Amino acid sequence: MSRDERGRLNLDLPPSDRPAVVAAHAIRWGCLVLLALLTFRLFPIAGRLDVPVLAEGDIAPVEVIAPFAYDVPKSPEEIEREAAAMAATVPSIYVYQPEGADSAMVELDTLVARLQAGVAGDTLDIAATSAGVRLTPAELTYLAEGGRLATFERSVRSFLQRQLRRGVPLPGTLEAERSREVIVRRGEVERFARRDTLLTYETFLESRWATHPDPNAILGDQVLLKIVGRLFRPTLVFDTDETTLRRNELRATVDSVKYLVRAGERVIDANEPVTPGAFERLAALRAELVRQAEPTGATWWGILGQVLANGMILAVFWLLVMLYRRDIYDNLRHMLVLTVVFAAVVIASKVNLTFSVRPELIPIPFAAMTATALFRGRVAMVGAMVLAVLIASQAAYTGVDAVFTAVVGGVAAAVSVRRMRHRGDLLTSVVWILAAYVLAEITIAMRTGGPVSEVWAASGWAAANTVISAALAFLVLPLLEAGTGITTDVT
C-alpha cells in the first residue's frame, strides 16, 4: 500500500454507541426484573415455608413445624351443620292478629242478614249461595225451621269470638312444626308456648261442640261446619321474616375456627402418614401462608432465590423475543405492552386466590388472545406457556394441575384467534378455548380418578374465565393498538 493510499485511510474509530445499546437492553430487561419482583410481592412464599402438597394417606417427606400460630378453619359442611343446629333452636314466631276475628264478625253479620232476608222472602237457597255457603235442600229446610237461624247466629258468634281470639293458624301450619315450642307474640309481649297447647285448625273445629246449637242433629252439625268454614279467618300468622332474621343472626354466631395451632407446634412428622387431622392442619398452614402479604420467616437468600426463579422463567420469553423477533424487542412500546399484559395476568392470578385456588381461573387466555392479535400466534403461544409455568411454580398453585390447565387454555387461545378477521370470530374462539379446557379437565379426572361432578364444576369456572378473558381482550385491544402503533386484523 502506498503512502498516498495510507494517507487517505481514516484510522479514527467512529464514536461508540455502546452506552445507548446498554441502556436500551437495560430498559427491556428491567421490565423483566419488575415482573419478577411483582410476582414475588404477590406470591411471597419462599424458602423452608413452602409447605408440601400432600393428600390423605400420603407419607410426609419432611417434618413440618408451625412457623407461627394459625387457625384451622372448619369445613363448609361443618359450619353448615353447626349453623343449622343453632338455627333450629330458634322457635317459629307466630303473631296474633285480632283483625282476623274482627273480619269474621263482620262477615257473620253480612251472612246472617242475607239469610234472614232469604227466609223472609222464601229465597233462602239463593241467599245462602250468594253468601258463599252451599247448602243442600235438606239443610236449607232444617235451617229455615223454628227460628234455628237466630240460634245458629248466636252459637257461631260465641264460638268464633272465643276460639279465634285464642289464636288459630292456617290449616297445616302448626302440624308442620318440628319444635315442641313456638313463640307467640301479642302486641309487644312474647311468650313461649308448647305447640300441643295451641289450637290447630282441626282442634278449632272440634271445639265447636262446646257451643253447638243442636249437637244431636247430623244436619245441624253439617250446617254449622259449613258456616264456620266460610267465616274462618286465621288469627295466628307465622312471621316468616322475623323468624328467618333471628335464625340467621344465630347462624352468624357460629365460629369458623376449629382449633388453634401454636407457633412451634409440630404439624406433621417426617415419614408419617397424612391423617385427616394432619391434612387439615397442612391445608390451613398453606392457606395462611398464601394469605399473608409478607414472606414470614424467609431469609434474604431465600427471597433472592425466589425472585431469580421468577426471572429465569420470564427470561425464556425475553430471550425468544430478543433473538427471534427483533422487531418486537427493538420497539420499546411493544415490550412495555407485553410487560403490562404479563403483569395483568399475574395480578389477576393473585386476585383469584381470594376466591379459591382454581387453575381454571388463571386468565392466560386473555394474554394469549391479545398477544396473538398484536404479534401473531408463535409469540403468544410461547408467552402463554411461560406465564403458565410462572404462575404454576408459585406455592399457592402447586399441586392443582395449574401448569397443564393453564398451558392448554393459553395455547388454545393463541391458536383459535390466529385467523380472526371479524368480531364474530370471537365467539368461535371462545368455543374452541372452552372445549380445550373441558378436555383438559376430563383428562385430569381420568388420570386422578376424580368425580365427574368436579369435571363439570371446573368446566364452569373455565367457561367463566374464557368469556371474561375474551371480553376483556376485545375491550382493551384498541388501547393496546394505540400503545403499540399496530393495526390488528380485527380493526
Coordinates of C-alpha atoms in Angstrom, one line a residue, residues 344-349 351-352 355-370 384 387-388 391 397 401-402 404-413 426 429-438 440-441 456-474:
A344 CA -52.2 -8.1 34.4
V345 CA -52.2 -11.9 34.4
V346 CA -50.0 -12.1 37.5
I347 CA -52.2 -9.7 39.4
A348 CA -55.4 -11.5 38.3
S349 CA -54.0 -14.8 39.4
V351 CA -57.0 -12.0 42.9
N352 CA -58.1 -15.5 42.1
F355 CA -61.9 -16.8 46.0
S356 CA -60.4 -20.2 45.6
V357 CA -57.3 -21.9 44.2
R358 CA -58.8 -22.7 40.8
P359 CA -56.3 -23.0 38.0
E360 CA -59.1 -22.7 35.5
L361 CA -59.4 -19.1 36.5
I362 CA -55.9 -18.1 35.7
P363 CA -56.5 -15.6 32.8
I364 CA -53.8 -16.8 30.5
P365 CA -56.3 -16.9 27.5
F366 CA -56.6 -13.1 27.9
A367 CA -52.8 -12.7 27.4
A368 CA -52.7 -15.2 24.6
M369 CA -55.6 -13.6 22.7
T370 CA -54.2 -10.1 22.9
A384 CA -48.8 -18.4 27.3
L387 CA -46.9 -17.5 32.0
A388 CA -48.4 -20.9 32.8
I391 CA -47.9 -18.9 37.9
Y397 CA -50.8 -23.1 42.8
D401 CA -52.5 -29.2 37.8
A402 CA -52.1 -25.5 37.2
F404 CA -51.3 -28.4 32.5
T405 CA -54.6 -26.5 32.7
A406 CA -53.1 -23.1 32.0
V407 CA -50.9 -24.2 29.1
V408 CA -53.9 -25.9 27.4
G409 CA -56.1 -22.9 27.8
G410 CA -53.4 -20.5 26.7
V411 CA -52.3 -22.4 23.7
A412 CA -55.9 -23.0 22.6
A413 CA -56.5 -19.2 22.9
L426 CA -64.5 -14.1 18.8
S429 CA -62.6 -18.7 19.7
V430 CA -64.5 -18.9 23.0
V431 CA -66.0 -22.2 21.9
W432 CA -62.6 -23.7 21.0
I433 CA -60.9 -22.5 24.2
L434 CA -63.7 -23.9 26.3
A435 CA -63.6 -27.2 24.5
A436 CA -59.8 -27.4 25.2
Y437 CA -60.4 -26.6 28.9
V438 CA -63.2 -29.3 29.2
A440 CA -58.1 -30.9 30.0
E441 CA -60.4 -31.4 32.9
W456 CA -68.4 -30.1 35.4
A457 CA -67.5 -27.6 38.3
A458 CA -64.1 -27.0 36.8
S459 CA -65.5 -26.6 33.3
G460 CA -67.9 -24.0 34.7
W461 CA -65.1 -22.0 36.1
A462 CA -63.2 -22.4 32.8
A463 CA -66.2 -21.1 30.9
A464 CA -66.3 -18.0 33.1
N465 CA -62.6 -17.4 32.6
T466 CA -62.9 -17.9 28.8
V467 CA -65.8 -15.5 28.4
I468 CA -64.3 -12.8 30.7
S469 CA -60.9 -13.1 29.0
A470 CA -62.4 -12.8 25.5
A471 CA -64.5 -9.8 26.6
L472 CA -61.5 -8.1 28.2
A473 CA -59.3 -8.8 25.2
F474 CA -61.9 -7.3 22.9

